[in-house]
mmCIF file of C-alpha atoms in Angstrom:
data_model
loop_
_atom_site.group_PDB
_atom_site.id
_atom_site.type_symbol
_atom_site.label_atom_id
_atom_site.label_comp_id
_atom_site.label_asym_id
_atom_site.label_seq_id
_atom_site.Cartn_x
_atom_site.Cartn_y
_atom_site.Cartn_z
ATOM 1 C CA UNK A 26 9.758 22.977 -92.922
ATOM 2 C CA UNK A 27 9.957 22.200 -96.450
ATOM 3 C CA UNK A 28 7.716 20.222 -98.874
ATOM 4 C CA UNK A 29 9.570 19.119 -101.296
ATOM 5 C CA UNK A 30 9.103 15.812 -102.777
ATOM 6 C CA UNK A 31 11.965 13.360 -101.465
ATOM 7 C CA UNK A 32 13.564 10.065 -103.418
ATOM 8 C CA UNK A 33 12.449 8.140 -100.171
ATOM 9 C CA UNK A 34 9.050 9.435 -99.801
ATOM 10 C CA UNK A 35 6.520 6.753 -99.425
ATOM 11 C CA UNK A 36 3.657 6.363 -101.603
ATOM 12 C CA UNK A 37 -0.220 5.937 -101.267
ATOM 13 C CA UNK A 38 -1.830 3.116 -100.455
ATOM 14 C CA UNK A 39 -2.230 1.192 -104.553
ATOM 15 C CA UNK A 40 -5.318 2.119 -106.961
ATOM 16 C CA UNK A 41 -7.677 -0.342 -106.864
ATOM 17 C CA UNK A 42 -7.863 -1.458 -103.259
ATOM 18 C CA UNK A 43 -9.845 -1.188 -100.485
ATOM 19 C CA UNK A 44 -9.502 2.795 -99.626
ATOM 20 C CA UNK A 45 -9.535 3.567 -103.829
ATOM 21 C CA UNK A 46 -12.806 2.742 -103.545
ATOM 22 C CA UNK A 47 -13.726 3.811 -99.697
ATOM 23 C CA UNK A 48 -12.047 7.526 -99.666
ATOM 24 C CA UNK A 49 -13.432 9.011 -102.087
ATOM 25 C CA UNK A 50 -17.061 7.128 -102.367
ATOM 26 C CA UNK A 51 -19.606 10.044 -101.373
ATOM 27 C CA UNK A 52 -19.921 7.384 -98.563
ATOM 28 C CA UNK A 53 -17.395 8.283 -97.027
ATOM 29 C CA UNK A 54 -18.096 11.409 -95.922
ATOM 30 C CA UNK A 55 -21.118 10.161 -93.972
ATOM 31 C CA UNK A 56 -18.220 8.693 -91.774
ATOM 32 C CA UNK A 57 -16.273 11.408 -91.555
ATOM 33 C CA UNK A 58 -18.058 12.709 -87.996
ATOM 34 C CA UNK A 59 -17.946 9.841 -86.109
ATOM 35 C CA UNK A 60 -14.112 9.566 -86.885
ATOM 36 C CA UNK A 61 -13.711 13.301 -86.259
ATOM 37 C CA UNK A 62 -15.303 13.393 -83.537
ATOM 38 C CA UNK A 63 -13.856 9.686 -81.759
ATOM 39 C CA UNK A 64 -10.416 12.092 -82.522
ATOM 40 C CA UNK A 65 -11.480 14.544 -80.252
ATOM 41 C CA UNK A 66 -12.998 12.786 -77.420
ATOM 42 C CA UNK A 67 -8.735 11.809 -77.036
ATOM 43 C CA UNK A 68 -7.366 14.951 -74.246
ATOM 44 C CA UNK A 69 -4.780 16.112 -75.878
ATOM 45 C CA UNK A 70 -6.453 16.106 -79.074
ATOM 46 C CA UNK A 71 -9.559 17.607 -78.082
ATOM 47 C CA UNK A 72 -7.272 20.306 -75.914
ATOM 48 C CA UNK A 73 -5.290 21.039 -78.967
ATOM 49 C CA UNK A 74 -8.385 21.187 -81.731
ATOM 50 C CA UNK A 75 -10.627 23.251 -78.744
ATOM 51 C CA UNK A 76 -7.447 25.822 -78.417
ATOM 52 C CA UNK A 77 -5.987 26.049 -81.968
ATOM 53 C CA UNK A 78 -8.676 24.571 -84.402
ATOM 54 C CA UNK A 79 -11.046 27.183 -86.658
ATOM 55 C CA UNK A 80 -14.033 24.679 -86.407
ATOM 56 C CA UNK A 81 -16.523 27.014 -84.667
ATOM 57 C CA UNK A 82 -15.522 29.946 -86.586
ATOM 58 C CA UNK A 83 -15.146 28.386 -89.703
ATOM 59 C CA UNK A 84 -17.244 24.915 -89.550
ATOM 60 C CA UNK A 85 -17.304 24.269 -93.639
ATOM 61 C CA UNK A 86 -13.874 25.683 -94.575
ATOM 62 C CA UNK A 87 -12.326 23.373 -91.935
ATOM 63 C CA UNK A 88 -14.311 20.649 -93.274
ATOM 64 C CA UNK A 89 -13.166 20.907 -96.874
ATOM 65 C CA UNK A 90 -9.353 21.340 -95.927
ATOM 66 C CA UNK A 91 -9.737 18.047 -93.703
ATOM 67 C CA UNK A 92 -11.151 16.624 -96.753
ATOM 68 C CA UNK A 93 -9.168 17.361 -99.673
ATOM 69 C CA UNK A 94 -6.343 16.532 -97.087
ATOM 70 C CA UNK A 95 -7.651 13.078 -96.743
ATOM 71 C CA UNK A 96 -8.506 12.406 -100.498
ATOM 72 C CA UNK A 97 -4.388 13.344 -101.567
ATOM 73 C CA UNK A 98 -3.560 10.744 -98.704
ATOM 74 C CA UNK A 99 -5.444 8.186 -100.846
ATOM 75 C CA UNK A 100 -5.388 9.757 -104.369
ATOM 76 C CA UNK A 101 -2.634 12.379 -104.509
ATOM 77 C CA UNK A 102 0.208 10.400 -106.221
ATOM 78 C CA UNK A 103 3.836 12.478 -105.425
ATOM 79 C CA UNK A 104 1.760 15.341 -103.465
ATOM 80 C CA UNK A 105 0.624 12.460 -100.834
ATOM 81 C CA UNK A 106 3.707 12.875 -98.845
ATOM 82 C CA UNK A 107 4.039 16.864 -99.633
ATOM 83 C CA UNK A 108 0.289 16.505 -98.051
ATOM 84 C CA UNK A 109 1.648 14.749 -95.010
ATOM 85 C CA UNK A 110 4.755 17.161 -94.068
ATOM 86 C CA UNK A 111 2.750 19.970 -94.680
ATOM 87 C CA UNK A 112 0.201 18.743 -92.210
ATOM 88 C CA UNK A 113 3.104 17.839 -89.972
ATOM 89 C CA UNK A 114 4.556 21.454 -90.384
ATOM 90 C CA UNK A 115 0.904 22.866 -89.476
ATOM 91 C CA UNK A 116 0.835 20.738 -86.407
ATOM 92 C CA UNK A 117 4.288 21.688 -85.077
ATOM 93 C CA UNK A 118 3.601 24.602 -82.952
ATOM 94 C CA UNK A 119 0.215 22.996 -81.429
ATOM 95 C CA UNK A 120 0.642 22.165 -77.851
ATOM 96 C CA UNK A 121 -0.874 22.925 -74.056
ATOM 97 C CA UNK A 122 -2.400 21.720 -71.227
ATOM 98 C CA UNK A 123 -5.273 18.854 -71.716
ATOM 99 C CA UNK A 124 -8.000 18.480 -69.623
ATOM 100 C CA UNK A 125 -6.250 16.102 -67.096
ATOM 101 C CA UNK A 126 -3.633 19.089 -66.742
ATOM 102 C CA UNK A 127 -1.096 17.229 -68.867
ATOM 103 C CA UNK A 128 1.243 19.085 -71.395
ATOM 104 C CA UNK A 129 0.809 17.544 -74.624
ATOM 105 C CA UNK A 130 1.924 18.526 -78.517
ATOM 106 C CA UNK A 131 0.017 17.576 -81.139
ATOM 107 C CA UNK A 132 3.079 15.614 -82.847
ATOM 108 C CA UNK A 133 3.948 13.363 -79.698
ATOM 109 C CA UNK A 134 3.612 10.269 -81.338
ATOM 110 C CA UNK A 135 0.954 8.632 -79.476
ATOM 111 C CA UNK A 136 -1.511 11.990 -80.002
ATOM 112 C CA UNK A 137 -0.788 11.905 -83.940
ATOM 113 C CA UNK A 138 -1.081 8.160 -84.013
ATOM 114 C CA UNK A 139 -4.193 8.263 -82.718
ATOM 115 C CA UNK A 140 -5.908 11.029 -84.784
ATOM 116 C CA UNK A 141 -4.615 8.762 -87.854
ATOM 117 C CA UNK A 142 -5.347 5.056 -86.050
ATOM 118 C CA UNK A 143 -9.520 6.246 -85.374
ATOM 119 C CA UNK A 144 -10.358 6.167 -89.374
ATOM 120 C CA UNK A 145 -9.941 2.567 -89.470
ATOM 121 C CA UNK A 146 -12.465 1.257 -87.018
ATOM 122 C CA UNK A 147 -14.869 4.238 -87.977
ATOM 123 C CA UNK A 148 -14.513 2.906 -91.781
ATOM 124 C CA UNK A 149 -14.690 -0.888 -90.509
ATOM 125 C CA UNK A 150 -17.928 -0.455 -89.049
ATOM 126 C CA UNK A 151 -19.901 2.211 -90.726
ATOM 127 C CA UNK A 152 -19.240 0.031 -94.079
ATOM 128 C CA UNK A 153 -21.556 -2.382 -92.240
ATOM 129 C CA UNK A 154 -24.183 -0.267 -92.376
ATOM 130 C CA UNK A 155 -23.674 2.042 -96.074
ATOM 131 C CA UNK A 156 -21.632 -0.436 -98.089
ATOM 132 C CA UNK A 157 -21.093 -4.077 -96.826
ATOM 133 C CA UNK A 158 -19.479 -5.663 -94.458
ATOM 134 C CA UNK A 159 -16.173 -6.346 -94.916
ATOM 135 C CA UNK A 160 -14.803 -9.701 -95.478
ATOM 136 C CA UNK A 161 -11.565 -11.000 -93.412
ATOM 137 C CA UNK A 162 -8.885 -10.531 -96.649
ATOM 138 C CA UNK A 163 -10.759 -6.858 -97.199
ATOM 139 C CA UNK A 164 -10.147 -6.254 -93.154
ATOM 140 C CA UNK A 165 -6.500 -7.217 -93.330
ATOM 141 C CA UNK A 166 -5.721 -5.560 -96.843
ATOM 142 C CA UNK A 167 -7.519 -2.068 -95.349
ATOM 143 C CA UNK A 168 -5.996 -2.458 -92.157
ATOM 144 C CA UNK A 169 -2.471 -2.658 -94.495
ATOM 145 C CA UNK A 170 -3.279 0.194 -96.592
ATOM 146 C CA UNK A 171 -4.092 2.195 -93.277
ATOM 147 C CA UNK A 172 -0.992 1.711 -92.210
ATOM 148 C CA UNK A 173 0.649 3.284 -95.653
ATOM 149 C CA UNK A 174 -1.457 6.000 -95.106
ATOM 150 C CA UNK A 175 0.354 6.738 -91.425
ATOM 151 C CA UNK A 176 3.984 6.673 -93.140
ATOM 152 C CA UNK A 177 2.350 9.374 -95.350
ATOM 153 C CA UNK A 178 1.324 11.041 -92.668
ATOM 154 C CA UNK A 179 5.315 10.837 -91.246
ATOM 155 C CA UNK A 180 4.170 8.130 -88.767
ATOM 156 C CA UNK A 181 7.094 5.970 -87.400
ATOM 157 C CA UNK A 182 6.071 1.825 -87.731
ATOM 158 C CA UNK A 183 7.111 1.623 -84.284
ATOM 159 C CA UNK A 184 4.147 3.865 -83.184
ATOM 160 C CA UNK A 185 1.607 1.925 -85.277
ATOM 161 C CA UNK A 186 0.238 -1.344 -84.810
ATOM 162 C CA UNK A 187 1.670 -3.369 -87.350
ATOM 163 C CA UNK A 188 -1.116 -5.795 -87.587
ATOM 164 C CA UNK A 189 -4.808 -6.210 -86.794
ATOM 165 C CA UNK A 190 -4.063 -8.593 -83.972
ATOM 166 C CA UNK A 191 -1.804 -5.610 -82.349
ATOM 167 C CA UNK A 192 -4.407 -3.069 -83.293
ATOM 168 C CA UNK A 193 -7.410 -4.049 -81.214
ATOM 169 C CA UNK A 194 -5.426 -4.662 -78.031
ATOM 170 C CA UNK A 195 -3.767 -0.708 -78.567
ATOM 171 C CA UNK A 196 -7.401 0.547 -79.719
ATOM 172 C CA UNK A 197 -9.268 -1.011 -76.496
ATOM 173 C CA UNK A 198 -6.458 0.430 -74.246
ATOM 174 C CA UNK A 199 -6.975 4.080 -75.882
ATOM 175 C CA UNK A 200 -10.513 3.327 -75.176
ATOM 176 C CA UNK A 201 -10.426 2.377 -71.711
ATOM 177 C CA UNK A 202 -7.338 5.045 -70.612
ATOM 178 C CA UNK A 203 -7.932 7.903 -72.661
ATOM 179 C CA UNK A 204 -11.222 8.664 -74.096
ATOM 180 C CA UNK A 205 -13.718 10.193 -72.575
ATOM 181 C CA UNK A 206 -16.108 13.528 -73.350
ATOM 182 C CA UNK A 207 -14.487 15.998 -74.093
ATOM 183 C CA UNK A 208 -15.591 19.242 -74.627
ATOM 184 C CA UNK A 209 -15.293 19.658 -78.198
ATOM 185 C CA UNK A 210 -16.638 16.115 -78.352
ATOM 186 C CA UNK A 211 -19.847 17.191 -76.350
ATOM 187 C CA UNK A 212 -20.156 19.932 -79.406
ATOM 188 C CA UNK A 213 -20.267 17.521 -82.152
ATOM 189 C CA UNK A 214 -22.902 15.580 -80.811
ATOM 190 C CA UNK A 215 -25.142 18.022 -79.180
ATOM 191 C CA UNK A 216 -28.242 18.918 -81.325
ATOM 192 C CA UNK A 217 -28.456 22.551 -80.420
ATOM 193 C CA UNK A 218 -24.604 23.381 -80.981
ATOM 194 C CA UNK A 219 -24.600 26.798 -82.998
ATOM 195 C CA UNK A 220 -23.846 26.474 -86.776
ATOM 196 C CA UNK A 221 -23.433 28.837 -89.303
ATOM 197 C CA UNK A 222 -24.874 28.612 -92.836
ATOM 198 C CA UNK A 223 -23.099 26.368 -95.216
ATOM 199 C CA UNK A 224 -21.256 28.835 -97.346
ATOM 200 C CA UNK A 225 -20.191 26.824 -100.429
ATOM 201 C CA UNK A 226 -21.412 26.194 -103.643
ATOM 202 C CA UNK A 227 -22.575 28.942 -106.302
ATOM 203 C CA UNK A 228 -24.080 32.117 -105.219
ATOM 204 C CA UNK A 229 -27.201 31.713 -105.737
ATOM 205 C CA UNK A 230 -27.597 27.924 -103.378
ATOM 206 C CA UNK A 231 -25.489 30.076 -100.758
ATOM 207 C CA UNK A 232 -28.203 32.833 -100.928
ATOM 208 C CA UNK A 233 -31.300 30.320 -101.006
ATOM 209 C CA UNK A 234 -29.416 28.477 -98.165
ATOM 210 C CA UNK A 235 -28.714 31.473 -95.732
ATOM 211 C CA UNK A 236 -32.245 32.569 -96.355
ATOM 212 C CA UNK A 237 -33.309 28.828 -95.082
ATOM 213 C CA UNK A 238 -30.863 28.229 -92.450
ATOM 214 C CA UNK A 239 -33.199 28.593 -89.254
ATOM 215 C CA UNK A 240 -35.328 26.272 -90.820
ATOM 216 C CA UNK A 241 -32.877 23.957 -92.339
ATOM 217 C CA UNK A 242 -30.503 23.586 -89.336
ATOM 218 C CA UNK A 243 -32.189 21.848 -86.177
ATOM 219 C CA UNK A 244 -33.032 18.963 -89.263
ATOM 220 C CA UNK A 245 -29.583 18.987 -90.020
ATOM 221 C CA UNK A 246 -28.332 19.308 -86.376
ATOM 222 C CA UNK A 247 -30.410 16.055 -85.480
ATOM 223 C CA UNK A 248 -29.539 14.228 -88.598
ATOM 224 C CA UNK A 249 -25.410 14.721 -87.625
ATOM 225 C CA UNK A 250 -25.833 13.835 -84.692
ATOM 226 C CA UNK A 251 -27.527 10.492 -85.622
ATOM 227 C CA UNK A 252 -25.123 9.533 -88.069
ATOM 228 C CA UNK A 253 -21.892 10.948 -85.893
ATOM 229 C CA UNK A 254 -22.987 8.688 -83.112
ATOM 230 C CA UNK A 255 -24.528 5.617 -84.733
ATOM 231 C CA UNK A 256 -21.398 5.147 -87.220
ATOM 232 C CA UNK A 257 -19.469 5.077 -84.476
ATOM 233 C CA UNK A 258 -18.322 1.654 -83.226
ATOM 234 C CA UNK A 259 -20.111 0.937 -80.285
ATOM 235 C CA UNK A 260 -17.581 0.297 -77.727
ATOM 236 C CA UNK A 261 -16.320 4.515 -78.442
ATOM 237 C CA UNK A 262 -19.747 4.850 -77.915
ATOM 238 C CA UNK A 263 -19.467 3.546 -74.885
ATOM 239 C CA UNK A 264 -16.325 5.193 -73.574
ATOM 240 C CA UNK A 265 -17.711 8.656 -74.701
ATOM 241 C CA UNK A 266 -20.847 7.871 -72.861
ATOM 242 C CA UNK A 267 -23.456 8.096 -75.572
ATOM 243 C CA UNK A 268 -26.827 6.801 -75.534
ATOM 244 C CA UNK A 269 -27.720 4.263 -78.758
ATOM 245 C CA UNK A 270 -31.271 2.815 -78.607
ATOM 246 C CA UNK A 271 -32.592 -0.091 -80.521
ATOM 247 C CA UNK A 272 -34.773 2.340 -82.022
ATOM 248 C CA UNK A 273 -32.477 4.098 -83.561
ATOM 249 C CA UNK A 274 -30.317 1.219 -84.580
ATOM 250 C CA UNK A 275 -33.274 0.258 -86.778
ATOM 251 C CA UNK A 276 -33.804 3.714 -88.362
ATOM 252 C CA UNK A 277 -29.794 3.212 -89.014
ATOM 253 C CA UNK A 278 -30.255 0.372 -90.783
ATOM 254 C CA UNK A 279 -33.402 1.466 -92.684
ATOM 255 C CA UNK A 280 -30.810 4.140 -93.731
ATOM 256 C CA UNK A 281 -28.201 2.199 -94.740
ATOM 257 C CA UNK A 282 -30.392 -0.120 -96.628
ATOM 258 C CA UNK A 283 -31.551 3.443 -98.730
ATOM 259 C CA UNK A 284 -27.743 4.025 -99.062
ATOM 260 C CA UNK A 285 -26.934 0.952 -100.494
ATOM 261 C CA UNK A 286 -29.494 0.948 -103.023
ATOM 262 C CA UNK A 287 -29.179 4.277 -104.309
ATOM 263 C CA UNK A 288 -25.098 5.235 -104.300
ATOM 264 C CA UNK A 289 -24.280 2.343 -106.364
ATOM 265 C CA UNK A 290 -26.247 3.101 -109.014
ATOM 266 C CA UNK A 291 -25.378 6.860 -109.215
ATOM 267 C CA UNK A 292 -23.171 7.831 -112.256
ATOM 268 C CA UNK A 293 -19.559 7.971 -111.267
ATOM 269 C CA UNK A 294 -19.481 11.792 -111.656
ATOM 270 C CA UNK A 295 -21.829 11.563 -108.773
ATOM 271 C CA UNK A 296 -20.429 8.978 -106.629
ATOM 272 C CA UNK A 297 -16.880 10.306 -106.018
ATOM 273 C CA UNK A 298 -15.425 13.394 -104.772
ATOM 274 C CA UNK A 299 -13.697 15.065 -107.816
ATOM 275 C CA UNK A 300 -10.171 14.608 -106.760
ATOM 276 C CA UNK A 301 -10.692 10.942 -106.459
ATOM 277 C CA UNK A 302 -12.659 11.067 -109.658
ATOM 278 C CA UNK A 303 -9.797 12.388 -111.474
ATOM 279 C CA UNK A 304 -7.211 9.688 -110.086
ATOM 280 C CA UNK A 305 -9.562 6.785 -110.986
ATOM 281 C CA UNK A 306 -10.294 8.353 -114.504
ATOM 282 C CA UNK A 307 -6.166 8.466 -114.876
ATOM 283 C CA UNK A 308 -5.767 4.833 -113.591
ATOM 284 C CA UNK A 309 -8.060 3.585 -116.189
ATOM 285 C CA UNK A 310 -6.320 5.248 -118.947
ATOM 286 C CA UNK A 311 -2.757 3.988 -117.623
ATOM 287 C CA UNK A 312 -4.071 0.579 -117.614
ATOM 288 C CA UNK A 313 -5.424 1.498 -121.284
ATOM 289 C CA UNK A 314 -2.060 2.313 -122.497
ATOM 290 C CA UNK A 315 -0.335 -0.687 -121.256
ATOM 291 C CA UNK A 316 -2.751 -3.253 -122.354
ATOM 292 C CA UNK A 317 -2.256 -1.450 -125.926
ATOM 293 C CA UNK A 318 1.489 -1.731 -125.704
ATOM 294 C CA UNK A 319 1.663 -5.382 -124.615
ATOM 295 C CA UNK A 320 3.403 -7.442 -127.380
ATOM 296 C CA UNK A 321 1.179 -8.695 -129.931
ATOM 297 C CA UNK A 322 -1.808 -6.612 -129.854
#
């Protein structure tokens, strides 16, 4: 399939709105579990990530495709839509048996909807908790730019719910028909699910990391597993059949409350994900330009 960029391609959601802010925020990958992982817990998606996906074998490199894969949805300019058929391409020859013993392929339109429709109630309700909560016009206006990201993604409008009163209807029904535990859903919430060492970075942090992995992992095991499940919406929660205690509500919001105060006043080399860095950095200096060449200055 090719990849070429098309005259009728459509384009990312706009700089400066809610998701130029959201994607790339070091924030956002705190959410990126939950979503992953509320994905999953669909049959045919968990049948087709549990059959085809590299995520045990290769935990990190999955995780940093999936995320520069995300970030040119949001910040990729032409290469948005080259993004989206070559995810569509990738996807093509995925298909099987779920767990209810029903053929599926990963591009039937209500599978792929759904892997693309979870990010926006994941990133409506985890903002609660590490940005703010999001007012009605920032709802609608993300909910809008959500939708430009699934005609990126080669997502028909007719299998998309065109507005928030025709989302939460669809989402409840997914909910209540589809979702349940799935295996690889079990595996991103257990605690003791085997890891290997992050395997990233310079040399020398890989080295000092591999060395400390026995001692480093149950810590981090615990600590994804807290955030996977409590930045989940609760009514997934629910559907998956996870436990939430007010106790651990409160240590959420303690950690939110740490969030909040300390990711807004990081430098901005900091706070976003270089990819998004650069397309906010070349926003600023196309808005530079054409203030200068505005008549009379």
């Amino acid at each position: 399939m090719s990849t070429a960029p098309t005259p009728h391609d459509p384009p990312p959601p706009p700089p400066g709105g809610v998701l130029w802010s959201l994607a790339g925020d070091l924030r956002g990958l705190l959410m990126l579990p939950a979503a992953f992982t509320l994905q999953v817990a669909h049959p045919a998606v968990g049948a087709g990530v549990d059959e085809h996906s590299v995520f045990r074998t290769d935990p990190w490199g999955r995780g940093e495709r999936s995320l520069r894969s995300l970030q040119l949805w949001v910040y990729g300019g032409e290469a948005a839509a080259e993004e989206g058929r070559r995810l569509r391409a990738l996807h093509a020859g995925i298909r099987g048996t779920d767990t209810r013993g029903r053929r599926y392929h990963a591009l039937t339109p209500a599978n792929y909807a759904w892997v693309h429709a979870t990010g926006f109630p994941v990133y409506h309700h985890a903002a609660r908790y590490l940005i703010r909560p999001l007012t009605a016009a920032q709802e609608r206006q993300l909910y809008a730019e959500w939708l430009q990201v699934g005609r990126v993604l080669g997502i028909h409008d007719r299998d998309m719910p065109q507005t928030i009163e025709e989302f939460w209807p669809y989402y409840r029904k997914v909910l209540a028909e589809e979702i349940e535990a799935t295996a690889v859903a079990r595996e991103l919430v257990a605690a003791d699910t085997p890891l290997p060492p992050f395997d990233r970075g310079p040399l020398p942090v890989r080295l000092i990391v591999r060395a400390l992995w026995p001692l480093l992992l149950p810590a981090f095991a615990r600590f994804r597993r807290f955030l996977t499940v409590g930045l989940m919406p609760p009514d997934a929660r629910a559907a998956m059949g996870l436990e939430w205690t007010d106790e651990q509500e409160r240590r959420l919001r303690r950690f939110g409350r740490l969030v909040r105060a300390v990711v807004p006043v990081l430098p901005e080399r900091l706070r976003y994900l270089p990819l998004a860095r650069r397309a906010r950095a070349r926003h600023r200096e196309e808005q530079r330009l054409t203030r200068a060449d505005r008549p009379g200055r």
